[in-house]
Short mmCIF file of C-alpha atoms in Angstrom, two decimals:
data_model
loop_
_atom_site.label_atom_id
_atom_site.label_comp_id
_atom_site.label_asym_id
_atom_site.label_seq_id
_atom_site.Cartn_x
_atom_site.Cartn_y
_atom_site.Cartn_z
CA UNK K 1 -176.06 -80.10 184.85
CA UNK K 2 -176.35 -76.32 185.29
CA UNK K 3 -174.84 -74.77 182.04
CA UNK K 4 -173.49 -71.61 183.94
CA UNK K 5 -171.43 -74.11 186.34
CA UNK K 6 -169.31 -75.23 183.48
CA UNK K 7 -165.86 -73.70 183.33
CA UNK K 8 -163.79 -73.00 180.29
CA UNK K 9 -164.10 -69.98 177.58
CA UNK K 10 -164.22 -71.99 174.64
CA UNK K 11 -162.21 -72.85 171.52
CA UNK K 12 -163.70 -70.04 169.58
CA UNK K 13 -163.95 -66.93 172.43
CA UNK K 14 -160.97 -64.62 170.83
CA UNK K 15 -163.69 -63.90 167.69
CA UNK K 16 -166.31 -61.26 168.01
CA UNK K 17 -169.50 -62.05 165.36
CA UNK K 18 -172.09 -60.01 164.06
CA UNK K 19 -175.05 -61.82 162.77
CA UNK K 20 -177.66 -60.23 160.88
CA UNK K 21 -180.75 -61.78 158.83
CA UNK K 22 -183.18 -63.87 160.58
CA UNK K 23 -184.92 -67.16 161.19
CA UNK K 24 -182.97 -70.06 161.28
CA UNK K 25 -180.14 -70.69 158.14
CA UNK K 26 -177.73 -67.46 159.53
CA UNK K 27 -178.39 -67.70 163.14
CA UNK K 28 -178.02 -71.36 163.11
CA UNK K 29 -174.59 -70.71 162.14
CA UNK K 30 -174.11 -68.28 164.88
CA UNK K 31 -175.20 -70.32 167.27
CA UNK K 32 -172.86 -72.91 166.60
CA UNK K 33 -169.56 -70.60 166.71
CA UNK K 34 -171.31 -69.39 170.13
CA UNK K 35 -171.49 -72.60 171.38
CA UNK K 36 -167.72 -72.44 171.48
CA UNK K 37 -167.21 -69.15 172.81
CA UNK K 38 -167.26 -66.72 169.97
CA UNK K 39 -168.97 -63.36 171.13
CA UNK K 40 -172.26 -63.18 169.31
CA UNK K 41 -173.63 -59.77 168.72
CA UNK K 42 -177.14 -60.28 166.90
CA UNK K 43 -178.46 -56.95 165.05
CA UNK K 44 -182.48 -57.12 165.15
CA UNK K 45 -185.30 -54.56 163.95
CA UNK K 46 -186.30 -52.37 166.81
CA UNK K 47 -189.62 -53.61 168.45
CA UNK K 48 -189.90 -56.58 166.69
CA UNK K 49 -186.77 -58.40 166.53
CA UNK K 50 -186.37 -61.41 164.82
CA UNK K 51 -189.76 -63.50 163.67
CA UNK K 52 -187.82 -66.57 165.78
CA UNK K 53 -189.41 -64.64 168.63
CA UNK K 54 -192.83 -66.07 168.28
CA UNK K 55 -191.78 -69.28 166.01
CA UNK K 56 -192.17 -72.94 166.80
CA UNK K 57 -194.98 -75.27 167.56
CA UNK K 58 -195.79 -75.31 171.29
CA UNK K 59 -194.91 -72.20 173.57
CA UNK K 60 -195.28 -71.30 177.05
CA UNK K 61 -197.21 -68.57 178.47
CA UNK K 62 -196.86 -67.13 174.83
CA UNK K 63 -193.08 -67.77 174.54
CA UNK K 64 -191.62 -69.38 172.09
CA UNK K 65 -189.49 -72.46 173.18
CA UNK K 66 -187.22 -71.92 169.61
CA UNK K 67 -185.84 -69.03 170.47
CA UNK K 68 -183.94 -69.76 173.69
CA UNK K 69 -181.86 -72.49 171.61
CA UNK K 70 -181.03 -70.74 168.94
CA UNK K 71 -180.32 -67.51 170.37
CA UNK K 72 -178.59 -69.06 173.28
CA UNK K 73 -174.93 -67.59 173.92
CA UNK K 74 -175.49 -64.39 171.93
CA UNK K 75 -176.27 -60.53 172.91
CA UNK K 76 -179.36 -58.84 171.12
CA UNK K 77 -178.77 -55.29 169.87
CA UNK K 78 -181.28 -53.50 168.00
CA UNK K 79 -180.65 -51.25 164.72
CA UNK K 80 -182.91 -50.40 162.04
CA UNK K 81 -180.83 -51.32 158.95
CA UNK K 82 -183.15 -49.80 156.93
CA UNK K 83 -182.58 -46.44 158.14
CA UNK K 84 -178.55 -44.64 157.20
CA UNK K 85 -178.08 -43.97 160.61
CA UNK K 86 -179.25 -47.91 161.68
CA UNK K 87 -176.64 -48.90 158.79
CA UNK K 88 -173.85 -46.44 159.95
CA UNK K 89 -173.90 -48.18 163.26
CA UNK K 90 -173.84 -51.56 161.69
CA UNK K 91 -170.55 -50.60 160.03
CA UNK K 92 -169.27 -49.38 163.24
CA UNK K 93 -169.65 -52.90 164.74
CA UNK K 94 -168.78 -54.37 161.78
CA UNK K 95 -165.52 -52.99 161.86
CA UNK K 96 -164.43 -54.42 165.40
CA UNK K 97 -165.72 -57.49 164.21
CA UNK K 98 -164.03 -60.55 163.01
CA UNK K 99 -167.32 -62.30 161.48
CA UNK K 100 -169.96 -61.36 159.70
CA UNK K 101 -173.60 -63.00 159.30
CA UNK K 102 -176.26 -62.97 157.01
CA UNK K 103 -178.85 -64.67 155.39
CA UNK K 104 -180.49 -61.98 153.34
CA UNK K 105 -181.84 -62.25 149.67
CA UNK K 106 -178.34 -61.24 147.34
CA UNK K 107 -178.13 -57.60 146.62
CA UNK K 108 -180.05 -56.81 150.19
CA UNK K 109 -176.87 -55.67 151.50
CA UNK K 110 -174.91 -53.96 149.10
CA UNK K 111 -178.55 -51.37 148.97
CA UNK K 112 -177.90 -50.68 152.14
CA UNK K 113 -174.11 -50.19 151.87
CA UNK K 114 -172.79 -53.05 153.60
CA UNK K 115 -171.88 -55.26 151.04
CA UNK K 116 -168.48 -56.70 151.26
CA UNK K 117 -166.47 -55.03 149.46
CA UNK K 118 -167.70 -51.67 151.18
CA UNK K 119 -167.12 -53.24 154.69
CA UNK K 120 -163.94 -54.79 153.99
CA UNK K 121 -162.61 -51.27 153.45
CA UNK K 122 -162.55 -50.71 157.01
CA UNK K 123 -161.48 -54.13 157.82
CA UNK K 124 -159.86 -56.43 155.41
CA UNK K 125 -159.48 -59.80 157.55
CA UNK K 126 -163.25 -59.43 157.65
CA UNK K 127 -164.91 -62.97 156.95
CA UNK K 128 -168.54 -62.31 155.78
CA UNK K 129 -170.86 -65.25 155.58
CA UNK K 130 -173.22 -65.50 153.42
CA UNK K 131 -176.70 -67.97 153.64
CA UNK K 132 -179.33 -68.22 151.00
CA UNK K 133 -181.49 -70.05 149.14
CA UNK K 134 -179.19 -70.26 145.81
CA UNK K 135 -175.91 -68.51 146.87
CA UNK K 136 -174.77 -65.13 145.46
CA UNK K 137 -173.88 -66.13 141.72
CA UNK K 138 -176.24 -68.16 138.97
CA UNK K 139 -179.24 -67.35 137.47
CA UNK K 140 -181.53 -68.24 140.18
CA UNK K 141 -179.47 -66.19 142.84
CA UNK K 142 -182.18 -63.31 142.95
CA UNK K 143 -185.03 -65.58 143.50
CA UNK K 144 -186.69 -65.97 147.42
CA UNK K 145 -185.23 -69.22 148.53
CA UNK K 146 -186.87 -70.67 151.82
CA UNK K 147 -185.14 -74.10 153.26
CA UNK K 148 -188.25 -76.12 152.24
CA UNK K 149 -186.98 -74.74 148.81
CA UNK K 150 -183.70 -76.11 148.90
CA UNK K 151 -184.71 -79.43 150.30
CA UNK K 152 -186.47 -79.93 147.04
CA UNK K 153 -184.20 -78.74 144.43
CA UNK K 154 -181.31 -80.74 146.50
CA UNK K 155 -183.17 -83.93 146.53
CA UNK K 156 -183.93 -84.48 149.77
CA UNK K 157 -187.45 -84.28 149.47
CA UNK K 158 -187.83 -86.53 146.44
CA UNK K 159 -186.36 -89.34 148.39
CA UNK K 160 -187.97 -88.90 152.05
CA UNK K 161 -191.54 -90.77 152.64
CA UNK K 162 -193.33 -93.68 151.14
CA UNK K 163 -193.34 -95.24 147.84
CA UNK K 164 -196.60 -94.05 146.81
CA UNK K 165 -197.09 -91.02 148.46
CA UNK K 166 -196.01 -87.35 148.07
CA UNK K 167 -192.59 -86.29 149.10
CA UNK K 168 -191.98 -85.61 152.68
CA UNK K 169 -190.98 -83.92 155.15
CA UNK K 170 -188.38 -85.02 157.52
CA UNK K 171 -189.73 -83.06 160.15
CA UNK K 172 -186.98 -80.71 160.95
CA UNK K 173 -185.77 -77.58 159.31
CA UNK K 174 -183.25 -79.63 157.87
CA UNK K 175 -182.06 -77.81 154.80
CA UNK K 176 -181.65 -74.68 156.81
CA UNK K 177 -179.70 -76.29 159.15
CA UNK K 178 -177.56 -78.29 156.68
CA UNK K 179 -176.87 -74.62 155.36
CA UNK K 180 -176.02 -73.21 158.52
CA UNK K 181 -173.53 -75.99 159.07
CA UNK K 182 -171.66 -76.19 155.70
CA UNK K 183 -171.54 -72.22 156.75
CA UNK K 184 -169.83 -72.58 159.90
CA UNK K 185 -167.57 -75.13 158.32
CA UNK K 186 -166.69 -72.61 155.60
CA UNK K 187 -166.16 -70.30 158.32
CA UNK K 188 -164.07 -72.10 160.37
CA UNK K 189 -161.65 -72.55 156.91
CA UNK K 190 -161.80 -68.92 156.41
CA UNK K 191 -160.51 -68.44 160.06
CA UNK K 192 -157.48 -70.70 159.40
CA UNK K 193 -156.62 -68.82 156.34
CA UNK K 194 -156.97 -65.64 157.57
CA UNK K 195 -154.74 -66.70 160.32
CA UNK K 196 -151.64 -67.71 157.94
CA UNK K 197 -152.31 -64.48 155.68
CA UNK K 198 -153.94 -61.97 157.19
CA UNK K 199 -156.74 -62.04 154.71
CA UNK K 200 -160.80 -62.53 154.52
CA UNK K 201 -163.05 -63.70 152.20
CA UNK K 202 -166.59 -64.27 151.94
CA UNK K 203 -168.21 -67.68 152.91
CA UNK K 204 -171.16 -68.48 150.43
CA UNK K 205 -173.38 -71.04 151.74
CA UNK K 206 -176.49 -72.32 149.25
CA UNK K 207 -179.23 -74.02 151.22
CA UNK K 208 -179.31 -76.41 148.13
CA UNK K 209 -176.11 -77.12 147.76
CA UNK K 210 -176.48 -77.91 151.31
CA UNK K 211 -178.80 -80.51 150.74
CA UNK K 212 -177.08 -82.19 147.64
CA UNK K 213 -174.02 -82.31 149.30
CA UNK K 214 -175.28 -85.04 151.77
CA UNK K 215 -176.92 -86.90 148.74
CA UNK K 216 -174.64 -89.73 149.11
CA UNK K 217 -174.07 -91.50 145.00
CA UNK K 218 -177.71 -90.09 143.69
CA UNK K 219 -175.65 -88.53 141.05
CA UNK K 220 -173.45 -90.63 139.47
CA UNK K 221 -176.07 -93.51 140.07
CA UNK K 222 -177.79 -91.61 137.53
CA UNK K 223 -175.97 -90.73 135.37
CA UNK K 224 -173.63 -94.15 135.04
CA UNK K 225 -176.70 -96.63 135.58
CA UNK K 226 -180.00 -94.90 135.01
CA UNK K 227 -180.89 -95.63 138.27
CA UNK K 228 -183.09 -92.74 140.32
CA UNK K 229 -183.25 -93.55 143.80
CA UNK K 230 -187.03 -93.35 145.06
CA UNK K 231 -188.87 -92.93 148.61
CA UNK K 232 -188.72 -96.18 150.35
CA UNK K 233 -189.61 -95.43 153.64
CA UNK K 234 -187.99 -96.77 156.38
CA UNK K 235 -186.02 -99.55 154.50
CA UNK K 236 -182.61 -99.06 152.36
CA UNK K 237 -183.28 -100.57 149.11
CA UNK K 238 -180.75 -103.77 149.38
CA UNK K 239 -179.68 -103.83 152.87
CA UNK K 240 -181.49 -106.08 154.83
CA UNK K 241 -181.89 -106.42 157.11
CA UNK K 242 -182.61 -103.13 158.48
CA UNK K 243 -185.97 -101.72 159.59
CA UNK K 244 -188.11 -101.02 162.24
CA UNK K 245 -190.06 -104.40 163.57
CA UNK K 246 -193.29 -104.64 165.94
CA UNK K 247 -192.75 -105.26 169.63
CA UNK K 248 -195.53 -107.41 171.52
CA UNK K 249 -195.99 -104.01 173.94
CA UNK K 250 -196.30 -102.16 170.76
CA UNK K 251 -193.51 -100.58 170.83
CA UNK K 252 -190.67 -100.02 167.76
CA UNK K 253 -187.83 -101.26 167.60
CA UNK K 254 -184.75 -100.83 164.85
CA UNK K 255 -182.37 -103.46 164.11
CA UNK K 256 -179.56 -103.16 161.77
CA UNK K 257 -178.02 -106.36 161.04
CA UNK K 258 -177.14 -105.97 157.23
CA UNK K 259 -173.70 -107.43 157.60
CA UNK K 260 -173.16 -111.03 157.27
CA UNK K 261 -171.27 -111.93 160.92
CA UNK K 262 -174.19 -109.60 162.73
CA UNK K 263 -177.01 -111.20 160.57
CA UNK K 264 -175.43 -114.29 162.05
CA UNK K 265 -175.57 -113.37 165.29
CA UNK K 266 -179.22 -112.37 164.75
CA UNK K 267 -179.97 -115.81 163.44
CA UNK K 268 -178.56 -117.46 167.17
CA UNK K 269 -180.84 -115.12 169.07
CA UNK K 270 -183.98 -116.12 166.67
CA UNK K 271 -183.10 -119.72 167.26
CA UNK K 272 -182.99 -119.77 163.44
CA UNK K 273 -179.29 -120.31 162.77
CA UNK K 274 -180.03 -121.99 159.99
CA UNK K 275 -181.35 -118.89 158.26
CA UNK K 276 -177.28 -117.69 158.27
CA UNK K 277 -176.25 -120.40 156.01
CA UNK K 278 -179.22 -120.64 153.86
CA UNK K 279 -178.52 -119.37 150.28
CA UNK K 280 -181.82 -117.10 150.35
CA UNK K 281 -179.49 -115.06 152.71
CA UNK K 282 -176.06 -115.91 153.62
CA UNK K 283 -175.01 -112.66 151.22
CA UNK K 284 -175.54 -109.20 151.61
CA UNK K 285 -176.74 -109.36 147.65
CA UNK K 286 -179.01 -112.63 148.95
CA UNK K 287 -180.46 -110.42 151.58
CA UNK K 288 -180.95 -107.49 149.69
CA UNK K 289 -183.18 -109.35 147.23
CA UNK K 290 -185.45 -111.12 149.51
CA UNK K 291 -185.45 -107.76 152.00
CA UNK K 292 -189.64 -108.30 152.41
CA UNK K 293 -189.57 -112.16 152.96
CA UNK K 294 -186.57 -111.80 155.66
CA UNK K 295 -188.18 -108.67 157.04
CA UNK K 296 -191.18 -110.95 157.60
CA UNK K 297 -189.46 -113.95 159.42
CA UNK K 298 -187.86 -111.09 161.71
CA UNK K 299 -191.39 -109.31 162.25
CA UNK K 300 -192.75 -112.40 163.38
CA UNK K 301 -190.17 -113.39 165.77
CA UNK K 302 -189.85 -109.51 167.43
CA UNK K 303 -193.72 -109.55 167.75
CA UNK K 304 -193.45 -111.95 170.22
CA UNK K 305 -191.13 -109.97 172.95
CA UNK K 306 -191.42 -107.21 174.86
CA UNK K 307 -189.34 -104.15 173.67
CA UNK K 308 -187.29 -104.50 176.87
CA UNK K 309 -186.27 -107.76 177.02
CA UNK K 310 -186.06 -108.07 173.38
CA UNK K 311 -183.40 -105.08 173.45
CA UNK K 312 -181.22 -106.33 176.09
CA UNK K 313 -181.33 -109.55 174.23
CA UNK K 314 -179.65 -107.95 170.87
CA UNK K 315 -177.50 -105.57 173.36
CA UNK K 316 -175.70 -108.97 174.46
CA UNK K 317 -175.89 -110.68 171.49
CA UNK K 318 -173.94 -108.03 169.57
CA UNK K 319 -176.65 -106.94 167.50
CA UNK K 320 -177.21 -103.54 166.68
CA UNK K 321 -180.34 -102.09 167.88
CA UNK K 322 -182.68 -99.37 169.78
CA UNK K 323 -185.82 -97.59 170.17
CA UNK K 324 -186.81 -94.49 168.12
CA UNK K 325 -186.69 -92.00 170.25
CA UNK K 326 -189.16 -89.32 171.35
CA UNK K 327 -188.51 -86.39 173.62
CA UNK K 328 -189.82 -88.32 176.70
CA UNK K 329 -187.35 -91.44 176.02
CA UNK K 330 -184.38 -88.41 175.57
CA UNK K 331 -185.22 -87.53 179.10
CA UNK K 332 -185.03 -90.90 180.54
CA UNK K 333 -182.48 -92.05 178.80
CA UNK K 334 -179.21 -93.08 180.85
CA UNK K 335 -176.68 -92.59 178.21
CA UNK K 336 -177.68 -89.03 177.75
CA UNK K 337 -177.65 -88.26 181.11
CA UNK K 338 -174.49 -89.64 181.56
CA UNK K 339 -172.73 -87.60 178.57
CA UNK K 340 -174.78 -84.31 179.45
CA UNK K 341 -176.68 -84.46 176.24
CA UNK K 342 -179.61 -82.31 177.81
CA UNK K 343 -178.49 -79.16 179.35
CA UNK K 344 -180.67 -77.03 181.33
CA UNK K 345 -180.47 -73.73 181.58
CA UNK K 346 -181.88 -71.04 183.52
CA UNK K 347 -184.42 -68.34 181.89
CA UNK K 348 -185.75 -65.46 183.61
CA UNK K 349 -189.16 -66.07 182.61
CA UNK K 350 -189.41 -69.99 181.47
CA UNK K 351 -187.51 -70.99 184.87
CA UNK K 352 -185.26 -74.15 184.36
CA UNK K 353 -184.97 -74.95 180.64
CA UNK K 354 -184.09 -77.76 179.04
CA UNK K 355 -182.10 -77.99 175.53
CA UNK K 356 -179.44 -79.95 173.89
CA UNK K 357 -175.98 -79.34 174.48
CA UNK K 358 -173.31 -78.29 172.40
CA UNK K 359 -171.75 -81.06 170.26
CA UNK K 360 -169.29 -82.37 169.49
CA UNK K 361 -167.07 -82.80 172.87
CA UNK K 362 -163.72 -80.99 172.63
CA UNK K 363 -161.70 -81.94 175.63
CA UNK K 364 -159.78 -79.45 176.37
CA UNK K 365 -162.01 -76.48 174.82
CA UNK K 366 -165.26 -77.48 175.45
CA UNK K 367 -168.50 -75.59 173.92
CA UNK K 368 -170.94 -74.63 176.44
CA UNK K 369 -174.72 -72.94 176.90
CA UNK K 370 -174.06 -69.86 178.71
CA UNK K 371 -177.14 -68.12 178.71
CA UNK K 372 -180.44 -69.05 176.56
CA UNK K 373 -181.96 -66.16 174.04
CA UNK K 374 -181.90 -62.61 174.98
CA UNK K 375 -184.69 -60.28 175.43
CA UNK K 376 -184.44 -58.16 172.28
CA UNK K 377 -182.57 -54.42 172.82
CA UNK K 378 -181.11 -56.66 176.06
CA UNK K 379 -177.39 -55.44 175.19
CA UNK K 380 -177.84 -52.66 173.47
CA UNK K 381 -176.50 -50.23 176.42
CA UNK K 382 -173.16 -52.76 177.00
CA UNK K 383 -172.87 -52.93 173.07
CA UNK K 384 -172.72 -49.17 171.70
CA UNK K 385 -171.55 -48.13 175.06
CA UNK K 386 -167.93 -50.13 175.08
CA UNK K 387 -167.28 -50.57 171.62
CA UNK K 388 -168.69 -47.90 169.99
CA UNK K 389 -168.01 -45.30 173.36
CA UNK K 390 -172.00 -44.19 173.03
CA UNK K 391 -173.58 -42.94 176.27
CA UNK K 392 -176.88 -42.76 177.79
CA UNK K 393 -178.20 -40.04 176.17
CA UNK K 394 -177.24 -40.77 172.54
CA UNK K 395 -178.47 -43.91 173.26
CA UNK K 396 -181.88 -42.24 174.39
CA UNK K 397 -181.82 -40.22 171.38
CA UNK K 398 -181.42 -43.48 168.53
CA UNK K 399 -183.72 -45.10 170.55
CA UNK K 400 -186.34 -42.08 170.21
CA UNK K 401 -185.81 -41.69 166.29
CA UNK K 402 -186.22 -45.06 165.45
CA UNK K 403 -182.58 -46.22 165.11
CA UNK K 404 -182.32 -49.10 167.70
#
């Protein structure tokens, strides 16, 4: 699927958003409200643009492959926001704007004289969003706060890995992007109540709150039990079973057969129904005890398939199960082909390009890629030119002093 042939303006394309800030917690949240047709208008330092430009692992021919997704669907201007006439312009936009974005440190904007309640003057529905480390209030509020940051003060980090080793990492940006979601949530929220009374407010978004928020009962384990959930790798302590179990191809396959009709159904297709009735671990509490002795049996029997047949084999017998997926199993995959998880769209200098689609499905107002990431200053003549009525040569002239 070509992203450009897909019709439709999306659910979101009556709101015009400025984003501001860089790297990944405020543009994440962009992205998704361009996904579904908002107008994006990204503000980024003049010859440098955001540091997204030259992020991520692996490029090609000295492009970064980060910043077509999350840049996708959005127009790059460029303004100096350091510099009063960089901020006048900013205010400008701002005002014809129904969002705005950032993800600078708390007090960052108000210096430069776009803090709220100095924007708001000019347009009172405005809904500013706010991303940071620690939000805009408490004691740690001035402090730097990267997304590794709030992973670990969340709790996220604490519990991801192997008992015995140092925390992990889950190998995503995951805290930023937790952020950036709870963000657009909070956005979309504001948007409804602005609709019924005609008034903004500011979305503050924590990347640590973030985080704790998908903690699950940490908490009140604690605090009613005593109990502090450690790093257990790839197990959940009591539910059994579910792991990942050796292939004979050595491959890896997941099953997830915790409840007592699947684990029953698991039993038939070990020729081990016995196993299902047996007091070791007919109950989920039985199971849960004796997770490393039932893992074991289930190791044993798995090691002796193929990951292929084995699969199909749980598929039919009603027992949950797949792969873990890599990028090259993504690719091949049926399903995903089938629902359009991969979209490819073209770039002018990376050709055909490959990225995940917009989720989730709306089916009347679908999200769609339009375009991947900009090349920075790319819409800076469209931008000032219709909404702010600037021509060529003023445009020549902010571009010679610095400005954009």
């Amino acid at each position: 699927m070509t992203a450009e042939a897909t019709p439709g303006a999306g659910a979101l394309a009556d709101l015009r958003v400025v984003e501001m800030g860089q790297l990944l917690a405020g543009p994440f949240c962009a992205q998704l409200l361009g996904d579904f047709g908002a107008e994006v208008i990204k503000l980024e330092s003049p010859g440098t643009g955001d540091p997204m430009r030259q992020w991520g692992r692996e490029q090609s021919n000295g492009a970064s492959l980060w910043w077509p997704v999350v840049a996708r669907n959005k127009k790059s201007v460029t303004c100096n926001l350091r510099d009063p006439e960089g901020q006048r312009l900013a205010r400008e936009l701002i005002a014809q704007a129904d969002i705005v974005i950032e993800n600078f440190r708390p007090g960052t904007m108000e210096r430069w004289g776009l803090g709220y309640d100095r924007l708001r003057e000019g347009n009172p529905e405005l809904i500013m969003v706010r991303v940071t480390g620690y939000g805009q209030t408490g004691p740690y509020a001035p402090r730097a706060g990267y997304g590794s940051i709030g992973e670990a003060m969340g709790g996220i980090r604490y519990t991801t890995g192997d008992s015995g080793h140092r925390p992990a990492r889950t190998g995503i940006s995951i805290g930023d992007s937790l952020a950036a979601v709870f963000a657009t949530i909070g956005t979309l929220a504001a948007v409804h109540h602005r609709e019924k009374t005609g008034q903004g407010q500011v979305v503050d978004s924590a990347i640590y709150e973030a985080v704790l928020a998908m903690m699950e009962s940490l908490l009140p384990e604690y605090a009613l039990t005593g109990y502090q959930r450690e790093r257990t790798g790839s197990v959940l302590p009591n539910v059994a079973p579910s792991n990942v179990y050796p292939t004979a191809d050595g491959e890896m396959v997941l099953i997830a057969a915790n409840q007592d009709t699947v684990f029953a159904r698991l039993t038939e297709l070990m020729d081990r129904p016995e196993l299902a009735v047996d007091e070791r671990y007919r109950s989920h509490t039985a199971r849960g005890a004796r997770m490393t002795e039932l893992d074991d049996l289930i190791s044993a029997w798995t090691a002796g398939h193929d990951a292929e047949p084995l699969l199909a084999k749980l598929h039919e017998g009603g027992v949950p199960a797949g792969r873990i997926y890599t990028a090259r199993d993504m690719f091949a995959d049926p399903h995903f082909a089938a629902r359009e998880a991969i979209v490819r769209v073209a770039h002018p200098e990376l050709g055909e390009l490959p990225m995940q689609n917009v989720f989730p499905k709306l089916s009347v107002t679908p999200g769609r890629v339009r375009h991947a990431g900009p090349a920075l200053g790319e819409h800076n003549a469209a931008v000032y030119g219709e909404l702010l009525g600037l021509d060529a040569d003023q445009l020549a002239k902010l571009a010679e002093t610095g400005v954009i």
